[in-house]
Every structure is written in structure tokens, then in C-alpha cells.
């Protein structure tokens, strides 16, 4: 039998939680998790505990942002005008904008010249 794996607070997480969702809800969740840079478990734990999800910029997050922006651009090009019928697209654009705004507010690690 393998050794128990404890979290950073010394807790052994032995319970699994599952629930059903629509394919659209699952796609939205997967996008949000990818854009957060967290694992799905960590994303759920932070949201359940009513904590803000803090996105730390790393190559994986930037790749997810780029991919989402490309898909948003493709969708916008397909549409003649964004209207009230496109609430999901507008929500996604707002979510990406919040992440980008938070990333540019982080202090830079590069030395200034």
C-alpha cells in the first residue's frame, strides 16, 4: 500500500467529491481553471472557501490566456456584432480582462535600467 499524501497543512484528504454538469458548464469550468494556473482541486478549494483565486503568471497561464484570446477573436470575427445573445462570450472576455489586469499589477521581477 502506498504512503498517505498529506496537504501543506498536514491534512489527509481521503474523500472524493463528484457532481454532474452540462458540457457547456464543464467547458466554462475548464477554461477558468486553465486561466487560473491552478489545479482543478485547488481552484475548487479556493472558490468553496470564498477566497479570491489568485492567478500567478507562469508560462502555462500565459499559454491558456493566449489560446482563449485566439478563440474569442475567432468568435468575434464570426459575429457581426456582439449582442445580448452572447452573454457567455462577454462573461469570458470580462474574466480574461480581470486576469490580465491582475497580472499587469504584479511587481516585475526584471531589474529596471
Coordinates of C-alpha atoms in Angstrom, one line a residue:
X1 CA 0.0 0.0 0.0
X2 CA 1.3 3.5 -0.9
X3 CA 2.0 6.1 1.7
X4 CA -0.7 8.7 2.6
X5 CA -0.2 12.0 0.9
X6 CA -0.9 15.0 3.2
X7 CA -1.6 18.5 2.1
X8 CA 0.5 21.5 3.1
X9 CA -1.4 21.8 6.4
X10 CA -0.9 18.2 7.3
X11 CA -4.4 17.0 6.4
X12 CA -5.0 13.7 4.7
X13 CA -7.6 14.2 2.1
X14 CA -9.4 10.9 1.8
X15 CA -12.8 11.9 0.4
X16 CA -13.7 12.3 -3.2
X17 CA -16.5 14.7 -4.3
X18 CA -18.3 14.3 -7.7
X19 CA -21.2 16.2 -9.3
X20 CA -22.8 16.5 -12.7
X21 CA -22.7 19.4 -15.0
X22 CA -23.6 20.2 -18.6
X23 CA -20.9 20.1 -21.3
X24 CA -21.2 23.9 -21.6
X25 CA -20.7 24.3 -17.8
X26 CA -17.8 21.9 -17.9
X27 CA -16.1 23.8 -20.8
X28 CA -16.5 27.1 -18.8
X29 CA -15.1 25.5 -15.7
X30 CA -12.1 24.0 -17.6
X31 CA -11.4 27.5 -19.1
X32 CA -11.5 29.2 -15.7
X33 CA -9.2 26.5 -14.2
X34 CA -6.7 26.8 -17.1
X35 CA -6.7 30.5 -16.8
X36 CA -6.1 30.4 -13.1
X37 CA -3.0 28.3 -13.4
X38 CA -4.2 26.1 -10.5
X39 CA -5.2 22.5 -10.4
X40 CA -8.9 21.9 -10.5
X41 CA -8.8 20.7 -6.9
X42 CA -7.0 23.9 -5.7
X43 CA -9.4 26.0 -7.8
X44 CA -12.4 24.4 -6.2
X45 CA -11.0 24.6 -2.7
X46 CA -10.3 28.3 -3.0
X47 CA -13.7 29.1 -4.5
X48 CA -15.5 26.9 -1.9
X49 CA -13.8 28.7 0.9
X50 CA -14.9 32.0 -0.6
X51 CA -11.3 33.1 -1.3
X52 CA -10.3 35.0 -4.3
X53 CA -8.5 32.9 -6.8
X54 CA -5.0 34.5 -7.2
X55 CA -3.5 33.9 -10.6
X56 CA 0.3 33.7 -10.7
X57 CA 1.7 34.4 -14.1
X58 CA 3.7 31.5 -15.5
X59 CA 4.1 30.1 -19.0
X60 CA 1.1 27.7 -18.6
X61 CA -1.2 30.6 -17.6
X62 CA 0.1 32.8 -20.5
X63 CA -0.5 29.9 -23.0
X64 CA -4.0 29.4 -21.7
X65 CA -4.7 33.2 -21.9
X66 CA -3.3 33.3 -25.5
X67 CA -5.4 30.2 -26.5
X68 CA -8.6 31.7 -25.0
X69 CA -7.9 35.1 -26.7
X70 CA -7.5 33.4 -30.0
X71 CA -10.8 31.6 -29.6
X72 CA -12.5 34.8 -28.5
X73 CA -11.1 36.6 -31.6
X74 CA -12.3 33.8 -33.9
X75 CA -15.8 34.0 -32.3
X76 CA -15.8 37.8 -32.6
X77 CA -14.8 37.6 -36.2
X78 CA -17.6 35.2 -36.8
X79 CA -20.2 37.5 -35.3
X80 CA -21.2 40.7 -37.0
X81 CA -21.9 42.3 -33.6
X82 CA -21.8 41.2 -30.0
X83 CA -25.3 41.3 -28.7
X84 CA -27.3 40.3 -25.6
X85 CA -27.5 36.8 -27.0
X86 CA -23.8 36.3 -26.4
X87 CA -23.6 36.6 -22.7
X88 CA -21.2 33.6 -22.3
X89 CA -18.7 35.2 -24.7
X90 CA -19.0 38.6 -22.8
X91 CA -18.5 36.8 -19.5
X92 CA -15.4 35.1 -20.8
X93 CA -14.0 38.4 -22.1
X94 CA -14.6 40.0 -18.7
X95 CA -13.0 37.1 -16.9
X96 CA -9.9 37.2 -19.1
X97 CA -9.7 41.0 -18.7
X98 CA -9.7 40.7 -14.9
X99 CA -6.9 38.2 -15.0
X100 CA -4.8 40.3 -17.4
X101 CA -5.5 43.4 -15.2
X102 CA -4.3 41.4 -12.1
X103 CA -1.2 40.2 -13.9
X104 CA 0.0 43.6 -15.0
X105 CA -0.5 44.8 -11.4
X106 CA 2.1 42.3 -10.2
X107 CA 5.5 43.7 -9.4
X108 CA 8.1 43.0 -12.2
X109 CA 11.0 40.7 -11.4
X110 CA 13.1 42.3 -14.0
X111 CA 15.6 44.9 -12.9
X112 CA 15.0 48.4 -14.3
X113 CA 17.7 50.2 -16.3

